[in-house]
């Protein structure tokens, strides 16, 4: 069914039909399309634009279509151009002429803008729930590993000792910020475009605030031209999803490193690993690698829509049909990635002894030796040089700083006493760092 055929006499080219159609991907908007149409019909009846009888018939018919789609009795297929055409054609088939009155005072431009906003809002709320679950998993792990000591890194080199709780807490902060950004995005998108028409409103006495309220929006949008041409909310959501994907990718990278034979800080569950077709000993972190890899795909979805929008004059242009596939792909990809990360973290076995031993190696307590010398009255820059000499000596001997004997310490710095061993133990190094946000403050 076409909603625009009256002006045309010739037959549309078959390739044009396929190229123009969006039903194969916008079919997932059936619920939002019906929800918006119900609100529109109810408002038309209240305003006297439609008779109450027609409005009630339309609403019953729409709910019947929704029930049949969700019950598997009606399949969304055929030669309809889009989901809007499909539902209107099905409605007309069921209730007759009244179905043709549903589109009064409405354009597909404000209709599709509404459907995408409703879909984005629902997906956004679902993503917030998924992130809350992931944050909960990280919080539980932090509670369990407050005293699981490990090396912290800068430049992928051991830097200072920390705890697994502190390390995972950094990711918790990232995902907390992600949730906050989603809330901001939701606040901005929550204006209803319904009633904007093609771009210049309509001569019918629509009550736009009524439909906005019924659909859960804070208000109706202010400018009808902007209402149908705005995709800022979708771009903002895709940017938020890109940041989430980036944070997931960073966490995946660390899990992949820590799972390697060189680190062995953790063991991934079989449920989140795969094997090799030729090397029977392999247990590969493929899910973490896929989460890392799919980050680039989500970036691509964002830039695809940015590129579509960058040169469009006001108001609506058919180019905007290209918003859906990229948006749906990013939504599905990041939602699955967050779920998989939550499940993967829940099932990891952490080798805390291996982490502890690693923290003892690599001179991660060198800064604490310098701080100890400062406490003995030595200027920090001088202390820094002394500790450098101690590290060189240890490298030549093949030992850690806390394995040096007191005479060896004194040979390089006479001010060192036997109290140094307590000052540079892993526990002491971590627990002394009690400034806000440091591992000892957890």
Coordinates of C-alpha atoms in Angstrom, one line a residue:
X1 CA 0.0 0.0 0.0
X2 CA 1.2 3.5 -0.8
X3 CA 0.0 6.6 1.1
X4 CA 0.8 8.9 -1.8
X5 CA -0.4 7.3 -5.0
X6 CA -3.1 9.7 -6.1
X7 CA -0.8 12.1 -8.0
X8 CA 0.9 9.3 -9.9
X9 CA -0.2 7.5 -13.1
X10 CA 2.9 5.6 -14.0
X11 CA 4.2 2.4 -12.3
X12 CA 7.2 2.8 -10.0
X13 CA 10.3 1.0 -11.1
X14 CA 10.7 -2.3 -9.3
X15 CA 14.3 -1.5 -8.1
X16 CA 13.0 1.9 -6.9
X17 CA 10.3 0.1 -4.9
X18 CA 12.9 -2.0 -3.1
X19 CA 15.4 0.8 -2.7
X20 CA 12.7 3.1 -1.2
X21 CA 11.0 0.6 1.1
X22 CA 11.9 0.6 4.8
X23 CA 9.5 -2.2 6.0
X24 CA 12.3 -4.8 6.3
X25 CA 13.9 -2.8 9.1
X26 CA 11.3 -0.4 10.4
X27 CA 8.9 -3.2 11.1
X28 CA 10.3 -3.3 14.6
X29 CA 8.6 0.0 15.3
X30 CA 5.1 -1.6 15.1
X31 CA 4.4 -1.1 18.8
X32 CA 5.5 2.5 18.8
X33 CA 3.5 3.2 15.6
X34 CA 0.3 1.8 17.1
X35 CA 0.9 3.5 20.4
X36 CA 1.2 6.9 18.7
X37 CA -1.8 6.2 16.4
X38 CA -4.0 5.4 19.4
X39 CA -3.1 8.7 21.1
X40 CA -3.7 10.6 17.9
X41 CA -7.1 8.9 17.3
X42 CA -8.1 9.6 20.9
X43 CA -7.2 13.2 20.5
X44 CA -9.0 13.5 17.2
X45 CA -12.2 12.2 18.8
X46 CA -11.9 14.5 21.8
X47 CA -11.4 17.5 19.6
X48 CA -14.4 16.6 17.4
X49 CA -12.2 16.2 14.4
X50 CA -13.4 12.6 14.2
X51 CA -16.7 11.3 15.5
X52 CA -16.4 9.4 18.8
X53 CA -17.7 6.3 17.0
X54 CA -14.9 6.4 14.4
X55 CA -12.2 7.2 17.0
X56 CA -13.3 4.2 19.1
X57 CA -13.4 1.9 16.1
X58 CA -9.9 3.0 15.1
X59 CA -8.6 2.5 18.6
X60 CA -10.2 -1.0 18.9
X61 CA -8.8 -1.9 15.5
X62 CA -5.3 -0.8 16.4
X63 CA -5.3 -2.7 19.6
X64 CA -6.5 -5.8 17.7
X65 CA -3.6 -5.4 15.3
X66 CA -1.2 -5.1 18.1
X67 CA -2.6 -8.2 19.8
X68 CA -2.4 -10.2 16.6
X69 CA 1.2 -9.2 15.8
X70 CA 2.4 -10.0 19.3
X71 CA 0.4 -13.3 19.3
X72 CA 1.9 -14.4 16.0
X73 CA -1.4 -14.3 14.2
X74 CA -0.4 -11.4 12.0
X75 CA 3.0 -11.3 10.2
X76 CA 4.5 -8.0 9.1
X77 CA 5.3 -8.7 5.5
X78 CA 4.1 -7.8 2.0
X79 CA 4.6 -4.9 -0.4
X80 CA 3.8 -2.1 2.0
X81 CA 6.4 0.7 1.8
X82 CA 6.9 1.0 5.5
X83 CA 5.4 0.0 8.9
X84 CA 3.1 3.0 8.8
X85 CA 1.6 1.9 5.5
X86 CA 1.3 -1.7 6.7
X87 CA -0.7 -0.8 9.8
X88 CA -3.0 1.7 8.1
X89 CA -3.8 -0.8 5.4
X90 CA -4.4 -3.5 7.9
X91 CA -6.6 -1.2 9.9
X92 CA -8.7 -0.2 6.9
X93 CA -9.1 -3.8 5.9
X94 CA -10.5 -4.5 9.4
X95 CA -12.7 -1.5 10.1
X96 CA -13.4 0.0 6.7
X97 CA -13.6 3.6 5.8
X98 CA -13.0 4.8 9.4
X99 CA -9.4 3.5 9.1
X100 CA -8.8 6.0 6.3
X101 CA -9.5 8.8 8.7
X102 CA -6.7 8.0 11.1
X103 CA -4.2 10.1 9.2
X104 CA -6.2 13.3 9.5
X105 CA -4.0 16.1 10.8
X106 CA -0.9 13.9 10.6
X107 CA 2.0 13.4 8.2
X108 CA 4.4 10.5 8.0
X109 CA 7.1 13.0 8.8
X110 CA 5.8 13.6 12.4
X111 CA 4.7 10.0 12.6
X112 CA 8.1 8.6 12.0
X113 CA 9.7 11.2 14.2
X114 CA 7.4 10.2 17.0
X115 CA 8.0 6.4 16.4
X116 CA 11.8 6.9 16.6
X117 CA 11.6 9.0 19.7
X118 CA 9.4 6.5 21.5
X119 CA 11.7 3.7 20.4
X120 CA 14.9 5.5 21.5
X121 CA 13.3 6.4 24.8
X122 CA 12.4 2.8 25.5
X123 CA 15.9 1.6 24.4
X124 CA 17.5 4.2 26.5
X125 CA 15.5 3.2 29.6
X126 CA 16.4 -0.5 29.0
X127 CA 20.1 0.5 28.6
X128 CA 20.0 2.3 32.0
X129 CA 18.7 -0.9 33.6
X130 CA 21.5 -3.0 31.9
X131 CA 24.1 -0.6 33.1
X132 CA 22.7 -0.7 36.6
X133 CA 23.1 -4.5 36.6
X134 CA 26.7 -4.1 35.4
X135 CA 27.4 -1.5 38.0
X136 CA 25.9 -3.9 40.6
X137 CA 28.2 -6.7 39.5
X138 CA 31.3 -4.4 39.7
X139 CA 30.2 -3.2 43.2
X140 CA 29.8 -6.8 44.4
X141 CA 33.3 -7.6 43.1
X142 CA 34.7 -4.5 44.8
X143 CA 33.2 -5.6 48.2
X144 CA 34.8 -9.0 47.8
X145 CA 38.3 -7.8 46.7
X146 CA 39.1 -4.8 49.0
X147 CA 42.2 -6.6 50.1
X148 CA 43.1 -8.4 46.9
X149 CA 46.4 -6.7 46.1
X150 CA 47.7 -6.3 42.6
X151 CA 50.0 -4.0 40.6
X152 CA 48.7 -0.8 39.1
X153 CA 50.0 0.2 35.7
X154 CA 51.0 3.2 33.7
X155 CA 52.3 2.8 30.2
X156 CA 51.6 -0.9 30.7
X157 CA 54.4 -1.0 33.2
X158 CA 54.0 -1.7 36.9
X159 CA 53.7 1.6 38.7
X160 CA 52.3 1.3 42.3
X161 CA 50.4 -1.4 44.2
X162 CA 46.6 -1.2 44.4
X163 CA 43.7 -3.5 44.9
X164 CA 41.4 -5.3 42.5
X165 CA 38.5 -3.4 44.1
X166 CA 40.2 0.0 43.3
X167 CA 40.9 -1.1 39.7
X168 CA 37.4 -2.3 39.0
X169 CA 36.1 0.8 40.8
X170 CA 37.5 2.9 37.9
X171 CA 35.2 1.1 35.5
X172 CA 32.3 1.5 37.8
X173 CA 32.8 5.2 37.7
X174 CA 32.8 5.1 33.9
X175 CA 29.6 3.2 33.7
X176 CA 28.0 5.5 36.3
X177 CA 28.9 8.5 34.1
X178 CA 27.3 6.6 31.2
X179 CA 24.1 6.3 33.1
X180 CA 24.1 10.0 34.0
X181 CA 24.6 10.9 30.3
X182 CA 21.7 8.7 29.4
X183 CA 19.5 10.5 31.9
X184 CA 20.5 13.8 30.3
X185 CA 19.8 12.5 26.9
X186 CA 16.3 11.3 27.9
X187 CA 15.5 14.7 29.4
X188 CA 16.3 16.5 26.1
X189 CA 14.5 14.0 23.8
X190 CA 11.3 13.9 25.8
X191 CA 9.4 16.4 23.6
X192 CA 6.6 15.1 21.4
X193 CA 6.8 15.9 17.6
X194 CA 3.3 14.6 17.0
X195 CA 1.1 17.2 15.4
X196 CA 3.9 19.0 13.6
X197 CA 2.6 17.6 10.3
X198 CA 4.8 17.6 7.3
X199 CA 6.7 20.6 8.8
X200 CA 4.2 23.5 9.1
X201 CA 1.6 22.1 11.5
X202 CA -2.0 21.7 10.4
X203 CA -5.2 23.7 10.2
X204 CA -7.1 21.1 12.3
X205 CA -7.5 22.1 16.0
X206 CA -5.1 19.5 17.4
X207 CA -4.4 19.3 21.1
X208 CA -0.7 18.5 20.9
X209 CA -0.2 18.7 24.7
X210 CA -2.9 16.0 25.1
X211 CA -1.1 13.5 22.9
X212 CA 2.3 14.5 24.4
X213 CA 0.9 13.8 27.9
X214 CA -0.7 10.5 26.9
X215 CA 2.6 9.3 25.3
X216 CA 4.6 10.2 28.4
X217 CA 6.4 13.2 27.0
X218 CA 7.1 16.3 29.2
X219 CA 5.7 18.7 26.5
X220 CA 5.0 19.1 22.8
X221 CA 7.9 20.4 20.8
X222 CA 8.2 24.1 20.1
X223 CA 9.0 24.4 16.4
X224 CA 7.2 22.2 13.9
X225 CA 9.9 22.4 11.3
X226 CA 12.6 21.3 13.8
X227 CA 10.2 18.6 15.1
X228 CA 10.3 16.6 11.9
X229 CA 13.9 17.2 10.9
X230 CA 15.6 16.8 14.3
X231 CA 17.7 13.7 14.9
X232 CA 19.9 15.3 17.6
X233 CA 18.4 13.0 20.2
X234 CA 19.3 10.0 18.2
X235 CA 22.8 11.2 17.5
X236 CA 23.3 12.0 21.2
X237 CA 22.1 8.5 22.1
X238 CA 24.5 6.9 19.6
X239 CA 27.3 9.0 21.0
X240 CA 26.4 7.8 24.5
X241 CA 26.3 4.2 23.2
X242 CA 29.7 4.8 21.6
X243 CA 31.2 5.9 24.9
X244 CA 29.6 2.8 26.6
X245 CA 31.1 0.6 23.9
X246 CA 34.5 2.3 24.4
X247 CA 34.4 1.7 28.2
X248 CA 33.4 -1.9 27.6
X249 CA 36.3 -2.2 25.1
X250 CA 38.8 -1.0 27.6
X251 CA 37.6 -3.4 30.2
X252 CA 37.6 -6.2 27.7
X253 CA 41.2 -5.4 26.8
X254 CA 42.3 -5.7 30.5
X255 CA 40.4 -9.0 30.9
X256 CA 42.1 -10.3 27.8
X257 CA 45.5 -9.3 29.1
X258 CA 44.9 -10.6 32.5
X259 CA 43.6 -13.9 31.1
X260 CA 46.8 -14.4 29.1
X261 CA 49.5 -16.9 30.1
X262 CA 51.9 -14.0 30.9
X263 CA 49.5 -12.5 33.4
X264 CA 47.3 -15.3 34.7
X265 CA 45.4 -12.9 37.0
X266 CA 42.1 -14.6 36.1
X267 CA 40.4 -17.5 34.4
X268 CA 37.4 -17.0 32.2
X269 CA 34.5 -19.3 32.4
X270 CA 34.0 -21.9 29.7
X271 CA 30.6 -20.2 29.1
X272 CA 32.4 -17.1 27.8
X273 CA 35.3 -18.7 26.0
X274 CA 35.8 -20.7 22.8
X275 CA 38.4 -23.1 21.5
X276 CA 40.7 -23.4 18.5
X277 CA 40.0 -25.6 15.5
X278 CA 43.6 -26.8 15.3
X279 CA 45.2 -26.2 18.7
X280 CA 43.4 -28.3 21.3
X281 CA 45.0 -26.6 24.3
X282 CA 43.6 -23.2 23.5
X283 CA 40.8 -21.5 25.5
X284 CA 40.3 -18.2 23.8
X285 CA 38.7 -15.0 25.3
X286 CA 36.6 -14.6 22.1
X287 CA 33.6 -12.9 23.8
X288 CA 35.8 -10.2 25.4
X289 CA 37.5 -9.8 22.0
X290 CA 34.2 -9.4 20.2
X291 CA 33.0 -6.8 22.7
X292 CA 36.3 -5.0 22.0
X293 CA 35.8 -5.3 18.3
X294 CA 32.2 -4.3 18.1
X295 CA 33.2 -0.9 19.6
X296 CA 34.4 0.1 16.1
X297 CA 31.1 -1.0 14.6
X298 CA 29.2 1.3 17.0
X299 CA 31.5 4.2 16.1
X300 CA 30.6 3.5 12.5
X301 CA 26.9 3.7 13.2
X302 CA 27.4 7.1 14.9
X303 CA 29.4 8.5 12.1
X304 CA 27.0 7.1 9.4
X305 CA 24.2 9.1 10.9
X306 CA 26.4 12.2 11.5
X307 CA 27.3 12.0 7.8
X308 CA 23.7 11.6 6.7
X309 CA 22.6 14.7 8.7
X310 CA 25.5 17.0 7.9
X311 CA 24.2 18.5 4.7
X312 CA 20.4 18.3 4.9
X313 CA 18.4 21.5 4.5
X314 CA 15.2 21.9 6.5
X315 CA 12.8 20.2 6.8
X316 CA 12.3 16.5 6.2
X317 CA 14.4 14.7 3.6
X318 CA 14.3 11.0 2.6
X319 CA 17.9 10.7 3.6
X320 CA 16.7 10.5 7.2
X321 CA 15.3 7.0 6.5
X322 CA 18.9 6.0 6.9
X323 CA 18.8 6.7 10.6
X324 CA 17.1 3.5 11.5
X325 CA 19.4 0.7 10.5
X326 CA 22.4 2.4 12.1
X327 CA 20.5 3.2 15.2
X328 CA 19.0 -0.2 15.6
X329 CA 22.4 -1.9 15.1
X330 CA 24.1 0.3 17.7
X331 CA 21.2 -0.3 20.2
X332 CA 21.3 -4.1 19.8
X333 CA 25.1 -4.3 19.8
X334 CA 25.7 -2.3 22.9
X335 CA 22.8 -3.9 24.8
X336 CA 24.1 -7.4 24.1
X337 CA 27.7 -6.3 24.9
X338 CA 26.7 -4.9 28.4
X339 CA 24.7 -8.1 29.2
X340 CA 27.6 -10.3 28.1
X341 CA 30.1 -8.2 30.2
X342 CA 27.9 -8.6 33.3
X343 CA 27.7 -12.4 32.8
X344 CA 31.4 -12.7 32.1
X345 CA 32.4 -10.8 35.2
X346 CA 30.1 -12.8 37.4
X347 CA 31.8 -16.1 36.4
X348 CA 35.5 -15.1 36.4
X349 CA 37.8 -16.9 38.8
X350 CA 40.4 -14.4 40.1
X351 CA 43.8 -15.6 41.0
X352 CA 44.5 -13.2 43.9
X353 CA 47.7 -14.9 44.9
X354 CA 49.1 -14.5 41.5
X355 CA 48.2 -10.8 41.5
X356 CA 49.8 -10.3 44.9
X357 CA 53.0 -11.9 43.8
X358 CA 53.0 -9.8 40.6
X359 CA 52.6 -6.7 42.7
X360 CA 55.7 -7.6 44.7
X361 CA 57.7 -7.6 41.5
X362 CA 58.5 -4.6 39.3
X363 CA 59.3 -2.2 42.1
X364 CA 55.7 -1.0 42.5
X365 CA 56.6 0.2 46.1
X366 CA 59.5 2.4 44.9
X367 CA 57.5 5.6 45.4
X368 CA 56.8 4.5 49.0
X369 CA 60.6 4.1 49.6
X370 CA 61.0 7.7 48.4
X371 CA 58.2 8.8 50.7
X372 CA 59.9 7.0 53.6
X373 CA 63.1 8.9 52.9
X374 CA 61.2 12.2 52.9
X375 CA 60.0 11.2 56.3
X376 CA 63.6 11.0 57.4
X377 CA 64.2 14.6 56.3
X378 CA 65.6 13.9 52.8
X379 CA 64.2 16.2 50.1
X380 CA 62.0 14.3 47.7
X381 CA 64.1 15.0 44.6
X382 CA 67.2 13.6 46.4
X383 CA 65.1 10.7 47.7
X384 CA 64.0 10.0 44.1
X385 CA 67.6 9.6 43.0
X386 CA 68.5 7.4 45.9
X387 CA 65.6 5.0 45.1
X388 CA 66.8 4.9 41.5
X389 CA 70.1 3.6 42.7
X390 CA 68.4 1.0 44.9
X391 CA 66.3 -0.1 41.9
X392 CA 69.4 -0.5 39.8
X393 CA 71.1 -2.5 42.5
X394 CA 68.0 -4.8 42.8
X395 CA 67.9 -5.3 39.1
X396 CA 71.5 -6.4 39.1
X397 CA 70.8 -8.8 42.0
X398 CA 67.5 -10.0 40.6
X399 CA 65.4 -9.2 43.7
X400 CA 62.7 -6.8 44.9
X401 CA 63.2 -3.8 47.2
X402 CA 61.7 -5.4 50.2
X403 CA 64.1 -8.4 49.8
X404 CA 67.2 -6.3 50.4
X405 CA 68.9 -6.7 53.7
X406 CA 69.2 -3.7 56.0
X407 CA 73.0 -3.5 55.4
X408 CA 72.4 -3.4 51.7
X409 CA 69.9 -0.5 52.2
X410 CA 72.3 1.4 54.4
X411 CA 75.2 0.9 51.9
X412 CA 73.3 3.2 49.5
X413 CA 71.4 5.3 52.1
X414 CA 72.6 5.3 55.7
X415 CA 69.4 7.0 56.9
X416 CA 67.3 3.8 56.3
X417 CA 66.4 1.9 59.4
X418 CA 64.7 -1.5 59.9
X419 CA 61.3 0.2 60.1
X420 CA 61.4 0.5 56.3
X421 CA 60.1 -3.1 55.8
X422 CA 56.8 -2.2 57.4
X423 CA 56.5 1.0 55.4
X424 CA 56.9 -0.7 52.0
X425 CA 54.9 -3.8 52.4
X426 CA 51.9 -4.2 50.0
X427 CA 49.4 -3.7 52.7
X428 CA 51.1 -0.6 54.0
X429 CA 51.6 0.9 50.5
X430 CA 47.9 0.6 49.8
X431 CA 46.4 1.5 53.1
X432 CA 48.5 4.6 53.5
X433 CA 46.9 6.1 50.4
X434 CA 43.7 7.3 52.0
X435 CA 43.0 10.5 50.0
X436 CA 39.6 10.5 48.5
X437 CA 39.4 8.1 45.6
X438 CA 42.6 6.2 46.5
X439 CA 42.7 2.5 47.2
X440 CA 43.2 2.9 50.9
X441 CA 40.0 4.9 51.2
X442 CA 37.7 2.1 50.0

